[in-house]
């Protein structure tokens, strides 16, 4: 922790002192464009604990400012005023970051995350567009497959060019690869080229494809298709398809008689929503469900309302809620381990709903709890 803090402080100082000279040199060589808003002094992007898209930005910023952390680590390693532990950590980190293995994985992850980042950003939206999400799953799989087939040679050339630029040793790719974590086998003739291509490049991409196929299998895809086909304002609205999927997926939630009522209510529901001035402007299925309740039509289309309520619970498996569970590790620390459930529960609500909490002023909180009594009970207010 001390090394990380010191690294951040020295990184900022180094960037401020050397960025201008570096920019001027690269502009002179024609490697940077000039203009308003170009070449701003920045720092390394810190990866978030619960948002994977931030890791992509961290990789990009590390590639762009690679010289800065190297120089800072060297400075710490040679600083006699620093503790031996800090110098040792700096030397160890420097050996890792200046290795071909680190540079190769850095560039490989940048290629993979550049493909998956669009899908990642879409899945993290609170109002999930199911149709576009399904299309992005398909395109992501295709682009990952294309990277696996055609991306090796460009990646290797990019890594070698990066190593030459930053004076990093490039191993002989035709030599025998030695894995220091395993016992040496005289019959193992795996070359360094084969290791990086088959054991790292191909395996990393295959794992992404397997994960996508597991997450978006046939049953999950059918469930998402049902979500998309439930919006009567889209051409994908199909009564027979909805009834088939309901019988297949939600067979325990609807009896045969209720499924028959659902089939008879869906055509009326479609026409009613498309013609109703309030319902037709609902931006999502969740808002449409709220609109049915406010207009009193939830009782008229009781089976459709039940199906909509089942479908809008699907976001509990999306990245938004996964971030909430990940946030529990940050909130429920060792120091808060003996607290009761009530305080962490309220703390989590504020932590997860940061956008809403930011709109609440201190005066509003004081006025809410300043009731004159010793203790004030929580009460629900309209946000």
mmCIF file of C-alpha atoms in Angstrom:
data_model
loop_
_atom_site.group_PDB
_atom_site.id
_atom_site.type_symbol
_atom_site.label_atom_id
_atom_site.label_comp_id
_atom_site.label_asym_id
_atom_site.label_seq_id
_atom_site.Cartn_x
_atom_site.Cartn_y
_atom_site.Cartn_z
ATOM 1 C CA UNK A 1 0.000 0.000 0.000
ATOM 2 C CA UNK A 2 2.842 2.402 0.846
ATOM 3 C CA UNK A 3 4.572 1.618 -2.443
ATOM 4 C CA UNK A 4 1.346 2.163 -4.371
ATOM 5 C CA UNK A 5 0.763 5.538 -2.709
ATOM 6 C CA UNK A 6 4.318 6.629 -3.333
ATOM 7 C CA UNK A 7 4.114 5.413 -6.912
ATOM 8 C CA UNK A 8 0.990 7.500 -7.523
ATOM 9 C CA UNK A 9 2.576 10.649 -6.048
ATOM 10 C CA UNK A 10 5.833 10.246 -7.966
ATOM 11 C CA UNK A 11 3.925 9.363 -11.135
ATOM 12 C CA UNK A 12 2.054 12.658 -11.004
ATOM 13 C CA UNK A 13 5.297 14.592 -10.454
ATOM 14 C CA UNK A 14 7.045 12.724 -13.249
ATOM 15 C CA UNK A 15 4.211 13.300 -15.693
ATOM 16 C CA UNK A 16 4.057 17.010 -14.955
ATOM 17 C CA UNK A 17 7.833 17.354 -15.316
ATOM 18 C CA UNK A 18 8.380 15.208 -18.411
ATOM 19 C CA UNK A 19 5.111 15.110 -20.348
ATOM 20 C CA UNK A 20 5.653 18.467 -22.054
ATOM 21 C CA UNK A 21 9.119 17.489 -23.278
ATOM 22 C CA UNK A 22 7.828 14.121 -24.487
ATOM 23 C CA UNK A 23 4.926 15.709 -26.351
ATOM 24 C CA UNK A 24 7.235 18.228 -28.020
ATOM 25 C CA UNK A 25 9.578 15.434 -29.121
ATOM 26 C CA UNK A 26 6.756 13.300 -30.540
ATOM 27 C CA UNK A 27 5.208 16.283 -32.341
ATOM 28 C CA UNK A 28 8.619 16.977 -33.898
ATOM 29 C CA UNK A 29 8.791 13.360 -35.078
ATOM 30 C CA UNK A 30 5.240 13.568 -36.457
ATOM 31 C CA UNK A 31 3.820 10.969 -34.050
ATOM 32 C CA UNK A 32 1.266 13.328 -32.453
ATOM 33 C CA UNK A 33 -1.275 15.753 -33.909
ATOM 34 C CA UNK A 34 -1.564 19.319 -32.721
ATOM 35 C CA UNK A 35 -4.691 21.307 -32.029
ATOM 36 C CA UNK A 36 -7.065 22.506 -29.330
ATOM 37 C CA UNK A 37 -7.718 19.835 -26.699
ATOM 38 C CA UNK A 38 -4.928 17.563 -27.974
ATOM 39 C CA UNK A 39 -2.113 16.059 -25.866
ATOM 40 C CA UNK A 40 -3.515 16.835 -22.445
ATOM 41 C CA UNK A 41 -1.379 15.821 -19.460
ATOM 42 C CA UNK A 42 -3.008 12.813 -17.832
ATOM 43 C CA UNK A 43 -2.289 9.993 -15.435
ATOM 44 C CA UNK A 44 -2.787 6.260 -15.289
ATOM 45 C CA UNK A 45 -6.425 5.216 -15.225
ATOM 46 C CA UNK A 46 -7.186 3.413 -11.983
ATOM 47 C CA UNK A 47 -9.259 0.249 -12.526
ATOM 48 C CA UNK A 48 -12.551 0.164 -10.686
ATOM 49 C CA UNK A 49 -13.447 -2.579 -8.248
ATOM 50 C CA UNK A 50 -16.874 -3.264 -9.742
ATOM 51 C CA UNK A 51 -16.720 -1.988 -13.346
ATOM 52 C CA UNK A 52 -14.782 -4.123 -15.795
ATOM 53 C CA UNK A 53 -14.855 -1.458 -18.507
ATOM 54 C CA UNK A 54 -12.425 0.593 -16.398
ATOM 55 C CA UNK A 55 -9.787 -2.130 -16.853
ATOM 56 C CA UNK A 56 -9.803 -1.451 -20.598
ATOM 57 C CA UNK A 57 -9.068 2.229 -19.948
ATOM 58 C CA UNK A 58 -6.290 1.239 -17.530
ATOM 59 C CA UNK A 59 -4.621 -0.910 -20.185
ATOM 60 C CA UNK A 60 -4.860 1.845 -22.771
ATOM 61 C CA UNK A 61 -3.412 4.475 -20.449
ATOM 62 C CA UNK A 62 -0.560 2.148 -19.430
ATOM 63 C CA UNK A 63 0.326 1.570 -23.090
ATOM 64 C CA UNK A 64 0.246 5.299 -23.768
ATOM 65 C CA UNK A 65 2.339 6.274 -20.717
ATOM 66 C CA UNK A 66 4.561 3.214 -20.440
ATOM 67 C CA UNK A 67 7.747 5.198 -19.859
ATOM 68 C CA UNK A 68 6.300 7.006 -16.822
ATOM 69 C CA UNK A 69 5.781 4.006 -14.485
ATOM 70 C CA UNK A 70 9.113 2.522 -15.617
ATOM 71 C CA UNK A 71 11.025 5.668 -14.669
ATOM 72 C CA UNK A 72 9.155 6.015 -11.368
ATOM 73 C CA UNK A 73 9.881 2.385 -10.441
ATOM 74 C CA UNK A 74 13.551 2.880 -11.297
ATOM 75 C CA UNK A 75 13.627 5.999 -9.156
ATOM 76 C CA UNK A 76 12.147 4.142 -6.173
ATOM 77 C CA UNK A 77 14.473 1.155 -6.681
ATOM 78 C CA UNK A 78 17.545 3.458 -6.594
ATOM 79 C CA UNK A 79 16.297 5.707 -3.791
ATOM 80 C CA UNK A 80 18.420 4.959 -0.713
ATOM 81 C CA UNK A 81 16.003 6.970 1.419
ATOM 82 C CA UNK A 82 13.254 4.469 0.699
ATOM 83 C CA UNK A 83 12.850 1.353 2.813
ATOM 84 C CA UNK A 84 14.317 -1.917 1.607
ATOM 85 C CA UNK A 85 10.813 -3.322 1.237
ATOM 86 C CA UNK A 86 9.753 -0.488 -1.068
ATOM 87 C CA UNK A 87 12.927 -0.844 -3.117
ATOM 88 C CA UNK A 88 12.439 -4.599 -3.337
ATOM 89 C CA UNK A 89 8.833 -4.239 -4.444
ATOM 90 C CA UNK A 90 9.873 -1.664 -7.040
ATOM 91 C CA UNK A 91 12.624 -3.938 -8.430
ATOM 92 C CA UNK A 92 10.199 -6.861 -8.644
ATOM 93 C CA UNK A 93 7.543 -4.774 -10.379
ATOM 94 C CA UNK A 94 10.151 -3.334 -12.769
ATOM 95 C CA UNK A 95 11.332 -6.808 -13.802
ATOM 96 C CA UNK A 96 7.756 -7.817 -14.561
ATOM 97 C CA UNK A 97 6.761 -4.692 -16.477
ATOM 98 C CA UNK A 98 9.957 -4.737 -18.575
ATOM 99 C CA UNK A 99 9.461 -8.328 -19.715
ATOM 100 C CA UNK A 100 8.255 -9.552 -23.111
ATOM 101 C CA UNK A 101 5.647 -11.682 -21.369
ATOM 102 C CA UNK A 102 4.039 -8.652 -19.696
ATOM 103 C CA UNK A 103 4.036 -6.593 -22.897
ATOM 104 C CA UNK A 104 2.507 -9.462 -24.893
ATOM 105 C CA UNK A 105 -0.337 -10.016 -22.423
ATOM 106 C CA UNK A 106 -0.877 -6.241 -22.134
ATOM 107 C CA UNK A 107 -1.401 -5.904 -25.886
ATOM 108 C CA UNK A 108 -3.448 -9.105 -26.123
ATOM 109 C CA UNK A 109 -5.867 -7.954 -23.426
ATOM 110 C CA UNK A 110 -6.141 -4.569 -25.126
ATOM 111 C CA UNK A 111 -7.191 -6.297 -28.355
ATOM 112 C CA UNK A 112 -9.735 -8.517 -26.605
ATOM 113 C CA UNK A 113 -11.210 -5.752 -24.431
ATOM 114 C CA UNK A 114 -11.496 -3.429 -27.418
ATOM 115 C CA UNK A 115 -13.893 -5.993 -28.913
ATOM 116 C CA UNK A 116 -15.839 -6.818 -25.739
ATOM 117 C CA UNK A 117 -16.035 -3.267 -24.346
ATOM 118 C CA UNK A 118 -19.109 -2.266 -26.401
ATOM 119 C CA UNK A 119 -21.060 -5.292 -25.170
ATOM 120 C CA UNK A 120 -19.835 -4.667 -21.614
ATOM 121 C CA UNK A 121 -21.025 -1.053 -21.691
ATOM 122 C CA UNK A 122 -24.426 -2.076 -23.086
ATOM 123 C CA UNK A 123 -25.019 -4.747 -20.449
ATOM 124 C CA UNK A 124 -24.254 -2.237 -17.687
ATOM 125 C CA UNK A 125 -27.004 0.155 -18.745
ATOM 126 C CA UNK A 126 -29.956 0.269 -16.392
ATOM 127 C CA UNK A 127 -32.492 0.367 -19.243
ATOM 128 C CA UNK A 128 -31.211 -2.631 -21.147
ATOM 129 C CA UNK A 129 -32.007 -2.728 -24.877
ATOM 130 C CA UNK A 130 -32.471 -6.482 -25.317
ATOM 131 C CA UNK A 131 -32.476 -6.549 -29.119
ATOM 132 C CA UNK A 132 -29.279 -4.530 -29.434
ATOM 133 C CA UNK A 133 -27.668 -6.563 -26.643
ATOM 134 C CA UNK A 134 -28.398 -9.815 -28.492
ATOM 135 C CA UNK A 135 -26.987 -8.362 -31.708
ATOM 136 C CA UNK A 136 -23.850 -7.267 -29.844
ATOM 137 C CA UNK A 137 -23.383 -10.774 -28.428
ATOM 138 C CA UNK A 138 -23.382 -12.161 -31.977
ATOM 139 C CA UNK A 139 -21.042 -9.507 -33.361
ATOM 140 C CA UNK A 140 -18.684 -9.901 -30.392
ATOM 141 C CA UNK A 141 -18.420 -13.642 -31.042
ATOM 142 C CA UNK A 142 -17.714 -13.020 -34.739
ATOM 143 C CA UNK A 143 -15.034 -10.400 -34.032
ATOM 144 C CA UNK A 144 -13.336 -12.606 -31.431
ATOM 145 C CA UNK A 145 -13.306 -15.464 -33.938
ATOM 146 C CA UNK A 146 -11.814 -13.149 -36.553
ATOM 147 C CA UNK A 147 -9.156 -12.021 -34.067
ATOM 148 C CA UNK A 148 -8.267 -15.661 -33.418
ATOM 149 C CA UNK A 149 -7.939 -16.435 -37.134
ATOM 150 C CA UNK A 150 -6.252 -13.284 -38.432
ATOM 151 C CA UNK A 151 -4.987 -11.357 -35.414
ATOM 152 C CA UNK A 152 -1.811 -13.237 -34.498
ATOM 153 C CA UNK A 153 0.650 -11.718 -36.980
ATOM 154 C CA UNK A 154 -0.455 -8.064 -36.453
ATOM 155 C CA UNK A 155 -0.364 -8.567 -32.677
ATOM 156 C CA UNK A 156 3.135 -10.069 -32.734
ATOM 157 C CA UNK A 157 4.444 -7.243 -34.926
ATOM 158 C CA UNK A 158 2.874 -4.655 -32.610
ATOM 159 C CA UNK A 159 4.400 -6.284 -29.525
ATOM 160 C CA UNK A 160 7.855 -6.521 -31.110
ATOM 161 C CA UNK A 161 7.689 -2.881 -32.218
ATOM 162 C CA UNK A 162 6.670 -1.835 -28.708
ATOM 163 C CA UNK A 163 9.554 -3.808 -27.181
ATOM 164 C CA UNK A 164 12.085 -2.243 -29.562
ATOM 165 C CA UNK A 165 10.790 1.228 -28.773
ATOM 166 C CA UNK A 166 11.098 0.721 -25.011
ATOM 167 C CA UNK A 167 14.299 -1.381 -25.103
ATOM 168 C CA UNK A 168 12.711 -4.613 -23.876
ATOM 169 C CA UNK A 169 14.460 -7.883 -24.731
ATOM 170 C CA UNK A 170 12.671 -9.974 -27.360
ATOM 171 C CA UNK A 171 13.203 -13.728 -26.897
ATOM 172 C CA UNK A 172 14.119 -16.086 -29.727
ATOM 173 C CA UNK A 173 10.686 -17.352 -30.724
ATOM 174 C CA UNK A 174 12.139 -20.492 -32.299
ATOM 175 C CA UNK A 175 13.976 -21.536 -29.127
ATOM 176 C CA UNK A 176 12.639 -24.061 -26.656
ATOM 177 C CA UNK A 177 10.236 -22.591 -24.140
ATOM 178 C CA UNK A 178 11.041 -23.296 -20.507
ATOM 179 C CA UNK A 179 8.233 -22.985 -17.971
ATOM 180 C CA UNK A 180 9.854 -22.256 -14.623
ATOM 181 C CA UNK A 181 6.685 -23.310 -12.788
ATOM 182 C CA UNK A 182 6.957 -26.875 -14.076
ATOM 183 C CA UNK A 183 9.675 -29.510 -13.947
ATOM 184 C CA UNK A 184 11.778 -29.645 -17.102
ATOM 185 C CA UNK A 185 10.810 -32.440 -19.438
ATOM 186 C CA UNK A 186 13.471 -33.400 -21.966
ATOM 187 C CA UNK A 187 10.799 -34.653 -24.342
ATOM 188 C CA UNK A 188 8.942 -31.345 -24.314
ATOM 189 C CA UNK A 189 10.009 -29.463 -27.460
ATOM 190 C CA UNK A 190 7.494 -26.631 -27.187
ATOM 191 C CA UNK A 191 8.897 -23.486 -28.776
ATOM 192 C CA UNK A 192 8.419 -19.983 -27.446
ATOM 193 C CA UNK A 193 6.382 -19.107 -30.543
ATOM 194 C CA UNK A 194 4.041 -22.064 -29.962
ATOM 195 C CA UNK A 195 3.646 -21.141 -26.294
ATOM 196 C CA UNK A 196 2.556 -17.575 -26.958
ATOM 197 C CA UNK A 197 0.349 -18.447 -29.922
ATOM 198 C CA UNK A 198 -1.308 -21.679 -28.746
ATOM 199 C CA UNK A 199 -1.104 -21.509 -24.958
ATOM 200 C CA UNK A 200 -1.710 -17.778 -24.478
ATOM 201 C CA UNK A 201 -3.239 -16.158 -27.571
ATOM 202 C CA UNK A 202 -5.630 -18.943 -28.609
ATOM 203 C CA UNK A 203 -6.526 -19.977 -25.068
ATOM 204 C CA UNK A 204 -7.363 -16.417 -23.967
ATOM 205 C CA UNK A 205 -9.712 -15.877 -26.913
ATOM 206 C CA UNK A 206 -11.271 -19.331 -26.573
ATOM 207 C CA UNK A 207 -12.041 -18.634 -22.919
ATOM 208 C CA UNK A 208 -13.887 -15.473 -23.911
ATOM 209 C CA UNK A 209 -15.921 -17.366 -26.505
ATOM 210 C CA UNK A 210 -16.740 -20.153 -24.046
ATOM 211 C CA UNK A 211 -17.833 -17.606 -21.457
ATOM 212 C CA UNK A 212 -20.105 -15.860 -23.967
ATOM 213 C CA UNK A 213 -21.634 -19.175 -25.034
ATOM 214 C CA UNK A 214 -22.229 -20.138 -21.395
ATOM 215 C CA UNK A 215 -23.723 -16.789 -20.452
ATOM 216 C CA UNK A 216 -25.845 -16.511 -23.581
ATOM 217 C CA UNK A 217 -26.839 -20.112 -24.239
ATOM 218 C CA UNK A 218 -29.983 -21.279 -25.975
ATOM 219 C CA UNK A 219 -32.237 -20.944 -22.922
ATOM 220 C CA UNK A 220 -30.917 -17.504 -21.962
ATOM 221 C CA UNK A 221 -31.215 -16.322 -25.562
ATOM 222 C CA UNK A 222 -34.823 -17.514 -25.697
ATOM 223 C CA UNK A 223 -35.527 -15.675 -22.466
ATOM 224 C CA UNK A 224 -34.044 -12.459 -23.845
ATOM 225 C CA UNK A 225 -36.006 -12.956 -27.066
ATOM 226 C CA UNK A 226 -39.176 -13.132 -24.977
ATOM 227 C CA UNK A 227 -38.239 -9.801 -23.382
ATOM 228 C CA UNK A 228 -37.755 -8.206 -26.783
ATOM 229 C CA UNK A 229 -40.952 -9.636 -28.267
ATOM 230 C CA UNK A 230 -43.094 -8.342 -25.383
ATOM 231 C CA UNK A 231 -42.924 -4.723 -26.510
ATOM 232 C CA UNK A 232 -46.033 -4.179 -28.683
ATOM 233 C CA UNK A 233 -44.460 -1.140 -30.358
ATOM 234 C CA UNK A 234 -41.849 -3.321 -32.077
ATOM 235 C CA UNK A 235 -42.296 -5.507 -35.140
ATOM 236 C CA UNK A 236 -40.938 -8.453 -33.131
ATOM 237 C CA UNK A 237 -44.182 -8.592 -31.100
ATOM 238 C CA UNK A 238 -45.614 -12.029 -31.866
ATOM 239 C CA UNK A 239 -48.481 -13.529 -29.857
ATOM 240 C CA UNK A 240 -47.795 -17.149 -30.809
ATOM 241 C CA UNK A 241 -44.064 -16.789 -30.117
ATOM 242 C CA UNK A 242 -44.730 -15.215 -26.710
ATOM 243 C CA UNK A 243 -47.150 -17.988 -25.728
ATOM 244 C CA UNK A 244 -44.700 -20.664 -26.835
ATOM 245 C CA UNK A 245 -41.865 -19.159 -24.815
ATOM 246 C CA UNK A 246 -44.114 -18.675 -21.777
ATOM 247 C CA UNK A 247 -45.133 -22.324 -21.891
ATOM 248 C CA UNK A 248 -41.497 -23.340 -22.173
ATOM 249 C CA UNK A 249 -39.890 -20.975 -19.645
ATOM 250 C CA UNK A 250 -42.637 -19.921 -17.227
ATOM 251 C CA UNK A 251 -44.695 -23.107 -17.251
ATOM 252 C CA UNK A 252 -44.764 -23.136 -13.428
ATOM 253 C CA UNK A 253 -46.081 -19.551 -13.220
ATOM 254 C CA UNK A 254 -49.059 -19.954 -15.570
ATOM 255 C CA UNK A 255 -51.636 -22.718 -15.614
ATOM 256 C CA UNK A 256 -53.045 -23.917 -18.941
ATOM 257 C CA UNK A 257 -56.161 -21.798 -18.379
ATOM 258 C CA UNK A 258 -54.071 -18.722 -17.559
ATOM 259 C CA UNK A 259 -51.981 -19.221 -20.691
ATOM 260 C CA UNK A 260 -55.213 -19.248 -22.688
ATOM 261 C CA UNK A 261 -56.233 -15.946 -21.046
ATOM 262 C CA UNK A 262 -52.794 -14.547 -21.862
ATOM 263 C CA UNK A 263 -53.163 -15.459 -25.526
ATOM 264 C CA UNK A 264 -56.544 -13.686 -25.706
ATOM 265 C CA UNK A 265 -55.274 -10.572 -23.880
ATOM 266 C CA UNK A 266 -52.121 -10.007 -25.943
ATOM 267 C CA UNK A 267 -53.814 -8.715 -29.180
ATOM 268 C CA UNK A 268 -55.906 -6.215 -27.165
ATOM 269 C CA UNK A 269 -52.804 -5.236 -25.209
ATOM 270 C CA UNK A 270 -50.888 -4.523 -28.416
ATOM 271 C CA UNK A 271 -53.551 -2.248 -29.893
ATOM 272 C CA UNK A 272 -54.224 -0.512 -26.575
ATOM 273 C CA UNK A 273 -50.564 0.343 -25.926
ATOM 274 C CA UNK A 274 -49.946 1.601 -29.461
ATOM 275 C CA UNK A 275 -52.956 3.943 -29.271
ATOM 276 C CA UNK A 276 -52.778 5.092 -25.654
ATOM 277 C CA UNK A 277 -51.063 8.535 -25.368
ATOM 278 C CA UNK A 278 -49.287 7.674 -22.111
ATOM 279 C CA UNK A 279 -48.394 4.022 -22.660
ATOM 280 C CA UNK A 280 -46.990 4.398 -26.163
ATOM 281 C CA UNK A 281 -44.316 6.817 -24.926
ATOM 282 C CA UNK A 282 -42.965 4.456 -22.229
ATOM 283 C CA UNK A 283 -39.207 4.117 -22.813
ATOM 284 C CA UNK A 284 -38.880 0.567 -21.394
ATOM 285 C CA UNK A 285 -40.850 -2.478 -20.291
ATOM 286 C CA UNK A 286 -40.446 -1.425 -16.663
ATOM 287 C CA UNK A 287 -42.022 1.972 -17.415
ATOM 288 C CA UNK A 288 -44.732 0.242 -19.426
ATOM 289 C CA UNK A 289 -45.548 -1.955 -16.408
ATOM 290 C CA UNK A 290 -45.765 1.150 -14.204
ATOM 291 C CA UNK A 291 -48.003 2.797 -16.804
ATOM 292 C CA UNK A 292 -50.382 -0.176 -16.785
ATOM 293 C CA UNK A 293 -50.706 0.144 -13.009
ATOM 294 C CA UNK A 294 -51.265 3.921 -13.072
ATOM 295 C CA UNK A 295 -53.902 3.732 -15.814
ATOM 296 C CA UNK A 296 -55.707 0.824 -14.144
ATOM 297 C CA UNK A 297 -55.135 -1.442 -17.124
ATOM 298 C CA UNK A 298 -53.103 -3.910 -15.066
ATOM 299 C CA UNK A 299 -56.392 -5.464 -13.902
ATOM 300 C CA UNK A 300 -57.679 -5.655 -17.474
ATOM 301 C CA UNK A 301 -54.531 -7.350 -18.747
ATOM 302 C CA UNK A 302 -53.780 -9.314 -15.582
ATOM 303 C CA UNK A 303 -51.878 -12.126 -17.314
ATOM 304 C CA UNK A 304 -49.831 -9.715 -19.413
ATOM 305 C CA UNK A 305 -49.065 -7.694 -16.294
ATOM 306 C CA UNK A 306 -47.870 -10.846 -14.509
ATOM 307 C CA UNK A 307 -45.636 -11.750 -17.431
ATOM 308 C CA UNK A 308 -44.186 -8.243 -17.578
ATOM 309 C CA UNK A 309 -43.400 -8.329 -13.863
ATOM 310 C CA UNK A 310 -41.615 -11.647 -14.279
ATOM 311 C CA UNK A 311 -39.616 -10.350 -17.224
ATOM 312 C CA UNK A 312 -38.502 -7.067 -15.652
ATOM 313 C CA UNK A 313 -36.909 -9.013 -12.783
ATOM 314 C CA UNK A 314 -34.287 -10.251 -15.258
ATOM 315 C CA UNK A 315 -31.880 -7.366 -14.478
ATOM 316 C CA UNK A 316 -31.052 -9.148 -11.194
ATOM 317 C CA UNK A 317 -28.618 -11.197 -13.299
ATOM 318 C CA UNK A 318 -27.114 -8.247 -15.168
ATOM 319 C CA UNK A 319 -23.939 -6.339 -14.408
ATOM 320 C CA UNK A 320 -25.823 -3.615 -12.513
ATOM 321 C CA UNK A 321 -26.810 -5.988 -9.732
ATOM 322 C CA UNK A 322 -23.532 -7.885 -9.897
ATOM 323 C CA UNK A 323 -21.827 -4.576 -9.099
ATOM 324 C CA UNK A 324 -24.114 -4.233 -6.073
ATOM 325 C CA UNK A 325 -23.012 -7.619 -4.760
ATOM 326 C CA UNK A 326 -19.394 -6.735 -5.487
ATOM 327 C CA UNK A 327 -19.862 -3.521 -3.541
ATOM 328 C CA UNK A 328 -20.750 -5.584 -0.465
ATOM 329 C CA UNK A 329 -17.087 -6.570 -0.207
ATOM 330 C CA UNK A 330 -16.185 -2.890 -0.005
ATOM 331 C CA UNK A 331 -18.892 -2.013 2.511
ATOM 332 C CA UNK A 332 -18.780 -5.073 4.783
ATOM 333 C CA UNK A 333 -15.188 -4.620 5.914
ATOM 334 C CA UNK A 334 -13.499 -6.161 8.949
ATOM 335 C CA UNK A 335 -14.211 -3.026 10.994
ATOM 336 C CA UNK A 336 -17.923 -3.211 10.147
ATOM 337 C CA UNK A 337 -18.136 -6.955 10.674
ATOM 338 C CA UNK A 338 -19.992 -6.733 14.008
ATOM 339 C CA UNK A 339 -22.564 -4.188 12.914
ATOM 340 C CA UNK A 340 -26.159 -5.244 12.659
ATOM 341 C CA UNK A 341 -27.909 -5.674 9.339
ATOM 342 C CA UNK A 342 -29.824 -2.391 9.459
ATOM 343 C CA UNK A 343 -26.941 0.079 9.164
ATOM 344 C CA UNK A 344 -25.078 -1.775 6.353
ATOM 345 C CA UNK A 345 -28.404 -2.123 4.530
ATOM 346 C CA UNK A 346 -28.965 1.634 4.490
ATOM 347 C CA UNK A 347 -25.289 2.209 3.738
ATOM 348 C CA UNK A 348 -25.542 -0.104 0.707
ATOM 349 C CA UNK A 349 -28.612 1.712 -0.601
ATOM 350 C CA UNK A 350 -26.743 5.019 -0.568
ATOM 351 C CA UNK A 351 -23.581 3.439 -1.994
ATOM 352 C CA UNK A 352 -25.373 1.729 -4.893
ATOM 353 C CA UNK A 353 -27.671 4.666 -5.635
ATOM 354 C CA UNK A 354 -24.867 7.218 -5.839
ATOM 355 C CA UNK A 355 -26.586 9.142 -8.629
ATOM 356 C CA UNK A 356 -29.722 9.612 -6.522
ATOM 357 C CA UNK A 357 -27.828 10.270 -3.291
ATOM 358 C CA UNK A 358 -25.772 13.011 -4.976
ATOM 359 C CA UNK A 359 -28.971 14.990 -5.570
ATOM 360 C CA UNK A 360 -29.863 15.066 -1.850
ATOM 361 C CA UNK A 361 -28.468 18.092 -0.029
ATOM 362 C CA UNK A 362 -27.294 18.205 3.582
ATOM 363 C CA UNK A 363 -30.084 20.634 4.479
ATOM 364 C CA UNK A 364 -32.697 18.171 3.250
ATOM 365 C CA UNK A 365 -31.214 15.430 5.415
ATOM 366 C CA UNK A 366 -31.127 17.737 8.476
ATOM 367 C CA UNK A 367 -34.725 18.831 7.947
ATOM 368 C CA UNK A 368 -35.816 15.221 7.525
ATOM 369 C CA UNK A 369 -34.337 13.958 10.798
ATOM 370 C CA UNK A 370 -34.656 17.099 12.912
ATOM 371 C CA UNK A 371 -37.934 16.062 14.521
ATOM 372 C CA UNK A 372 -37.068 17.273 18.011
ATOM 373 C CA UNK A 373 -36.952 13.780 19.469
ATOM 374 C CA UNK A 374 -33.889 11.852 20.544
ATOM 375 C CA UNK A 375 -34.231 9.272 17.787
ATOM 376 C CA UNK A 376 -35.959 9.568 14.423
ATOM 377 C CA UNK A 377 -37.378 6.698 12.442
ATOM 378 C CA UNK A 378 -36.665 6.314 8.754
ATOM 379 C CA UNK A 379 -39.545 7.280 6.516
ATOM 380 C CA UNK A 380 -40.132 6.813 2.807
ATOM 381 C CA UNK A 381 -39.986 9.985 0.743
ATOM 382 C CA UNK A 382 -40.709 10.568 -2.910
ATOM 383 C CA UNK A 383 -37.357 10.926 -4.706
#
